[in-house]
XYZ file of C-alpha atoms in Angstrom:
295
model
C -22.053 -6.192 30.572
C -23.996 -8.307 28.194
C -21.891 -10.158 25.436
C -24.473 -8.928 22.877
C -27.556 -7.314 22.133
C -31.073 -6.891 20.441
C -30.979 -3.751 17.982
C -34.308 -3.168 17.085
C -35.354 -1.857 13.488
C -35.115 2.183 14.463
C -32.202 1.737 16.507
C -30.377 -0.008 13.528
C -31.776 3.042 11.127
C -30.855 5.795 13.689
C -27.386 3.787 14.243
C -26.718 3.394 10.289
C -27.617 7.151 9.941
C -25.316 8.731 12.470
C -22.782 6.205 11.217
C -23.133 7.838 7.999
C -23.286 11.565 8.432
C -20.076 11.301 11.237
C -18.142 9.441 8.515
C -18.950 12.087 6.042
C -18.132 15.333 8.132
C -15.109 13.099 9.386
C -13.858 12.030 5.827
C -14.141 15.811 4.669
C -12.448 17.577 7.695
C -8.833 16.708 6.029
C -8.998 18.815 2.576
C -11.101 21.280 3.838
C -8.738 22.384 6.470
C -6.374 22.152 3.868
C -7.802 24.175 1.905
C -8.325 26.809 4.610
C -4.623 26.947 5.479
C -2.632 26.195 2.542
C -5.259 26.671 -0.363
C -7.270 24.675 -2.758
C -4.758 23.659 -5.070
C -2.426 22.298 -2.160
C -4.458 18.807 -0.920
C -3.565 15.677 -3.028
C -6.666 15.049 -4.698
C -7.177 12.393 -7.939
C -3.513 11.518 -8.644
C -2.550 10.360 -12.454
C 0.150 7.816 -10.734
C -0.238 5.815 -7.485
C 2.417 6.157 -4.791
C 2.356 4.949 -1.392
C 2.790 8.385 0.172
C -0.082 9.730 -1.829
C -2.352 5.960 -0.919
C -1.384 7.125 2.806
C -2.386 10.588 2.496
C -5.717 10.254 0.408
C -6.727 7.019 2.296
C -5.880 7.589 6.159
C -8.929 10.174 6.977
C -11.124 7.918 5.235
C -9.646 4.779 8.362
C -9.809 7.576 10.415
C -13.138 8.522 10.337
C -14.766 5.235 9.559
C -13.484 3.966 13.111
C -14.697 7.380 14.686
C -18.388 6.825 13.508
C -18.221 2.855 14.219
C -17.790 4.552 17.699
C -19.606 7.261 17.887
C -23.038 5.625 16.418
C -22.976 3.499 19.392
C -25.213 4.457 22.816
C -23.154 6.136 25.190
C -23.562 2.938 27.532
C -22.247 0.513 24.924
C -19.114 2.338 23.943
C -16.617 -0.340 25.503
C -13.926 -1.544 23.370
C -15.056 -5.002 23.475
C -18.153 -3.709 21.949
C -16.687 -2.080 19.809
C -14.762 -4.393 18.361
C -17.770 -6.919 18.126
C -19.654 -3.769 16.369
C -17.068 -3.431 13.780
C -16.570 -6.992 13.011
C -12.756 -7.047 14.292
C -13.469 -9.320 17.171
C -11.902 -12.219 17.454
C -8.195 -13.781 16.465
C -7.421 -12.347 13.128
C -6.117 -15.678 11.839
C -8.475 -15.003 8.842
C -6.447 -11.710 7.549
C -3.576 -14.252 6.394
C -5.923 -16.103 4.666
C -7.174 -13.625 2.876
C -3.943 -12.342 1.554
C -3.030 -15.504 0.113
C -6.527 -15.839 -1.009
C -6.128 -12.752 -3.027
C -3.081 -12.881 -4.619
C -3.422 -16.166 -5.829
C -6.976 -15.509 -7.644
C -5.785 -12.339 -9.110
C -2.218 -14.308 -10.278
C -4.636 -16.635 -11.863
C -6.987 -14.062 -13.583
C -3.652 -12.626 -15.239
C -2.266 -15.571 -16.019
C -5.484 -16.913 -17.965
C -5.049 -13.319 -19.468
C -2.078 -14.059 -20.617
C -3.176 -17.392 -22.186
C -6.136 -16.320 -24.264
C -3.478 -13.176 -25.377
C -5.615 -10.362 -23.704
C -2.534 -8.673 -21.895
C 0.692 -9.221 -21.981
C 3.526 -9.037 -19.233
C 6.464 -7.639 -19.246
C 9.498 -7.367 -16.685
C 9.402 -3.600 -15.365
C 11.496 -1.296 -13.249
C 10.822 -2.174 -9.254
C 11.287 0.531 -7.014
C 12.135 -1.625 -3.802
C 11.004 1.051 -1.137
C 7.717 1.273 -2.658
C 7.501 -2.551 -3.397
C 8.173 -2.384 0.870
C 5.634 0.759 1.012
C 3.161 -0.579 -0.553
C 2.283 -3.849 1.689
C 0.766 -1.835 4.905
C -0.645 1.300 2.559
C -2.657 -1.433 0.848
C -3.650 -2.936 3.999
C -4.515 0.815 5.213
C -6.995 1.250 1.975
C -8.399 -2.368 2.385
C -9.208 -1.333 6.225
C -10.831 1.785 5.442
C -12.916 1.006 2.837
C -14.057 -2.730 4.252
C -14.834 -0.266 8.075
C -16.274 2.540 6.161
C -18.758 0.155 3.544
C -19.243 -2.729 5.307
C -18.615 -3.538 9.259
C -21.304 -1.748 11.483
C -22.481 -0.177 8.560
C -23.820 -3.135 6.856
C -24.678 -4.538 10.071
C -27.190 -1.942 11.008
C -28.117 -1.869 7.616
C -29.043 -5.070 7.413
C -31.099 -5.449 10.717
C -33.129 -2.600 9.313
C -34.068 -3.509 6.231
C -32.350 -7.085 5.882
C -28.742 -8.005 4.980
C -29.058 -8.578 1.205
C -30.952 -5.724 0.496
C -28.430 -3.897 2.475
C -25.470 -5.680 1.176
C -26.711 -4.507 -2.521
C -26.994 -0.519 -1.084
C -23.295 -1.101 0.141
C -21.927 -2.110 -3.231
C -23.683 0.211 -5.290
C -22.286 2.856 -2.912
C -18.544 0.843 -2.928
C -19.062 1.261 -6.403
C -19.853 4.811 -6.959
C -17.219 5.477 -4.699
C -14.647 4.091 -7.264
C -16.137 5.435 -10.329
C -16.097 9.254 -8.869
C -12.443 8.179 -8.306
C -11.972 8.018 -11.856
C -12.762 4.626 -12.249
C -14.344 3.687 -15.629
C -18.039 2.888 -15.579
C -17.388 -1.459 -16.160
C -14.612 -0.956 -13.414
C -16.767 0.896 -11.121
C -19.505 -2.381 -11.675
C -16.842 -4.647 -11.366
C -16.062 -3.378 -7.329
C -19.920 -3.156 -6.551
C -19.684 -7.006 -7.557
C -16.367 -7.348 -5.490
C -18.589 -5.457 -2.789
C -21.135 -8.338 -2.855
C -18.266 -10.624 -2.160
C -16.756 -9.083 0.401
C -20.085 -8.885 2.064
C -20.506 -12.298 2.015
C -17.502 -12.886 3.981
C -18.273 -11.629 6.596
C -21.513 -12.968 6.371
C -19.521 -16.969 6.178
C -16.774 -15.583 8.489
C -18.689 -13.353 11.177
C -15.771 -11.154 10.480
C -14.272 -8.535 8.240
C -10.378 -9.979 8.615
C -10.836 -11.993 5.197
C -11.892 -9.079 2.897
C -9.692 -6.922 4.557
C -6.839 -9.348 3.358
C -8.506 -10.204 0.180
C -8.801 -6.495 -0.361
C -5.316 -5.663 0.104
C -3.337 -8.331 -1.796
C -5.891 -8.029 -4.546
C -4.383 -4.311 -4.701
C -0.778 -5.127 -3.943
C -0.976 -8.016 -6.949
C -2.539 -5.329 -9.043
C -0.282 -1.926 -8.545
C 2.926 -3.574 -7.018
C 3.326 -6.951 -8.411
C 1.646 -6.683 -11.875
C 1.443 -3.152 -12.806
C -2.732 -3.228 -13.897
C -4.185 -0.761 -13.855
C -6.182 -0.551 -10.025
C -9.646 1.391 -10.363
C -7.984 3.548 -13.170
C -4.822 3.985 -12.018
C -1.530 3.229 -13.282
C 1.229 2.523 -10.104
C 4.977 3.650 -9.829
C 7.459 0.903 -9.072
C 5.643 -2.193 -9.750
C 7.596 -5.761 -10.724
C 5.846 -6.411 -13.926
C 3.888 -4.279 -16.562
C 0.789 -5.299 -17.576
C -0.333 -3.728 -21.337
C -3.665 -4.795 -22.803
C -3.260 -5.752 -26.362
C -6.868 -7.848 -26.790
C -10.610 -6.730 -26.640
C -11.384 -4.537 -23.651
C -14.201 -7.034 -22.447
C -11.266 -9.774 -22.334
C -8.280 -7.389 -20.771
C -10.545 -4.940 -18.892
C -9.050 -2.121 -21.093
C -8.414 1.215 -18.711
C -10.096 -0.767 -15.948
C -7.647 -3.041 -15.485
C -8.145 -6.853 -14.792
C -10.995 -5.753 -12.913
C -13.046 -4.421 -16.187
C -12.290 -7.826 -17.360
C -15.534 -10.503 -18.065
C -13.144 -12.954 -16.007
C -13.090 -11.175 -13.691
C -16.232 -11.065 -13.198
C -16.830 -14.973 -13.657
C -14.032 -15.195 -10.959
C -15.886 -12.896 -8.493
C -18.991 -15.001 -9.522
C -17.493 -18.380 -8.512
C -15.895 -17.004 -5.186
C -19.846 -15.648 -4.278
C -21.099 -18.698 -4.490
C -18.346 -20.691 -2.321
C -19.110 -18.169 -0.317
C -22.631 -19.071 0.300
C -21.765 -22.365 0.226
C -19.235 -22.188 3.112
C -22.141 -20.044 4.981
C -24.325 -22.714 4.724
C -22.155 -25.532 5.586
C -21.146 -23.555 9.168
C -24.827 -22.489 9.885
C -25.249 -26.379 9.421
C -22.008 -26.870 12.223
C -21.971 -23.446 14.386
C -18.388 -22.605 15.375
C -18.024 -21.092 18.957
C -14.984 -18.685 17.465
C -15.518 -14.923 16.537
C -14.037 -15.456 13.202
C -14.125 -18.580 11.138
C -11.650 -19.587 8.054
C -13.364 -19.332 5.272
C-alpha cells in the first residue's frame, strides 16, 4: 500500500462533493428521526443557555457524520485506517493538541484582560457549577473536533487540490462562518469565526495537521463559556468561574458577540495568521520528517 497518493483535479472535486452531501444527510439524520418519533418540538434545537448535555447532544451527529464522510468519500481501495487518518489530518503523534490548548487559553486570557484594561468589560467572580466546569473540558473538545473534521480536514484538502488551498481555505470560512451566524450568532461574530477559520486553516497548513486547531478551538471555548462567562457565538453559558458584562463600545467589548465581536480580537487573530505563515515558511525552508509539527 502506497504511503500517499496523486489526487487529480476531478477526483479532488468528486471527493469534496460526496464529502459534502454524506455530511449533510448524516448531520440531519438525528432531528429528523426525532422528529418522526417523538415530534418536532422534542429535539434540542438553538438553546438560550449553554450546557454540556445540550453541547453533547447538538454537537455529536455533527463528529459523527463528519468522520463518516471523511470515510466514505474515499475509493473503496483506499479505505484503510492509516489512510484514513492521513486523509483527515489526524495522523501522526498528537503532541500538537496540548499545544494548542495552552495556546488558546492564554490568547483569549490576554484578549480579556486588555479588555479589562481599556474598561470594555468588566469581570466579576460568578457562581461555578463544578460538574459542568468538569463537563465542559471533553464537550468542548467534542465541538472543536467536529467542526475542525467537518470544515477543514479532507474537506479543505480536496478543496484545495481542486481549485487551490487559499481559495479553498476562504470557501471554508465563509461557510465556518455562516454556520455560526444561522446559530444565532450576530453578523460581526459570525465574521469574526470566518477569520478564526482562516487561522485554523493555516495550521494545518504550518502543522500538516489538524491537532493544533482542534486544541486552539476548544480552550478558546472552554476560556470563553467555562472560565470567563463571554458570551461564545451568542450564547451565554451556565456555571462558568467568572462573568464577563460589557460596559464599553460594542466594537471594543464585542457587545452580544462576545470577545469574539471585539476589533481585538480581530487584531489578535490577525497577528496569530501571520506567525502562522511565518512558521510555514520557516519549516518549508527545514522539512520535518514527522506527521505533525509544533507550531
Amino acid at each position: 500500500m502506497k504511503p500517499c497518493e496523486t489526487v487529480t483535479r476531478r477526483q479532488a472535486i468528486w471527493r469534496a462533493t460526496i464529502f459534502v452531501l454524506w455530511l449533510l444527510l448524516l448531520a440531519s439524520l438525528p432531528p429528523l428521526l426525532w422528529a418522526m418519533v417523538f415530534g418536532a418540538h422534542g429535539f434540542p434545537g438553538r438553546p438560550s443557555v449553554l450546557t454540556p448535555s445540550l453541547i453533547f447532544i447538538n454537537d455529536t451527529p455533527l463528529l459523527l457524520a463528519a468522520l463518516a464522510a471523511g470515510w466514505l468519500a474515499l475509493p473503496r481501495r483506499r479505505r484503510h485506517w492509516s489512510i484514513f487518518r492521513r486523509s483527515i489530518h489526524l495522523a501522526g503523534s498528537p503532541s500538537s493538541l496540548w499545544q494548542g490548548l495552552a495556546s488558546g487559553l492564554a490568547l483569549l486570557s490576554l484578549l480579556c484582560v486588555a479588555q479589562v484594561m481599556l474598561h470594555a468589560v468588566k469581570i466579576r467572580f460568578a457562581s461555578p457549577v463544578l460538574p459542568d466546569l468538569l463537563l465542559y473540558a471533553p464537550t468542548f473538545l467534542l465541538v472543536a473536533a467536529a467542526e475542525e473534521l467537518a470544515l477543514r480536514g479532507a474537506f479543505l484538502s480536496w478543496l484545495g487540490d481542486a481549485m487551490g488551498f487559499f481559495p479553498a481555505l476562504l470557501c471554508s470560512s465563509i461557510a465556518f462562518g455562516m454556520l455560526h451566524w444561522l446559530g444565532s450568532d450576530t453578523p460581526i461574530g459570525a465574521v469574526s469565526a470566518g477569520a478564526i477559520g482562516v487561522f485554523f486553516g493555516l495550521t494545518l497548513r504550518a502543522t500538516g495537521s489538524l491537532w493544533f486547531a482542534i486544541g486552539f478551538h476548544a480552550a478558546w471555548d472552554y476560556g470563553q463559556s467555562a472560565l470567563f462567562g463571554c458570551h461564545d457565538s451568542g450564547f451565554a453559558s451556565r456555571g462558568a468561574v467568572l462573568q464577563t458584562l460589557p460596559i464599553g463600545p460594542d466594537w471594543l467589548s464585542g457587545g452580544a458577540a462576545g470577545p469574539e465581536g471585539s476589533a481585538l480580537c480581530f487584531a489578535l487573530i490577525v497577528a496569530c495568521a501571520g506567525y502562522a505563515i511565518r512558521y510555514r515558511a520557516i519549516t518549508c525552508a527545514q522539512p520535518s520528517q514527522s506527521a505533525s509539527r509544533p507550531l
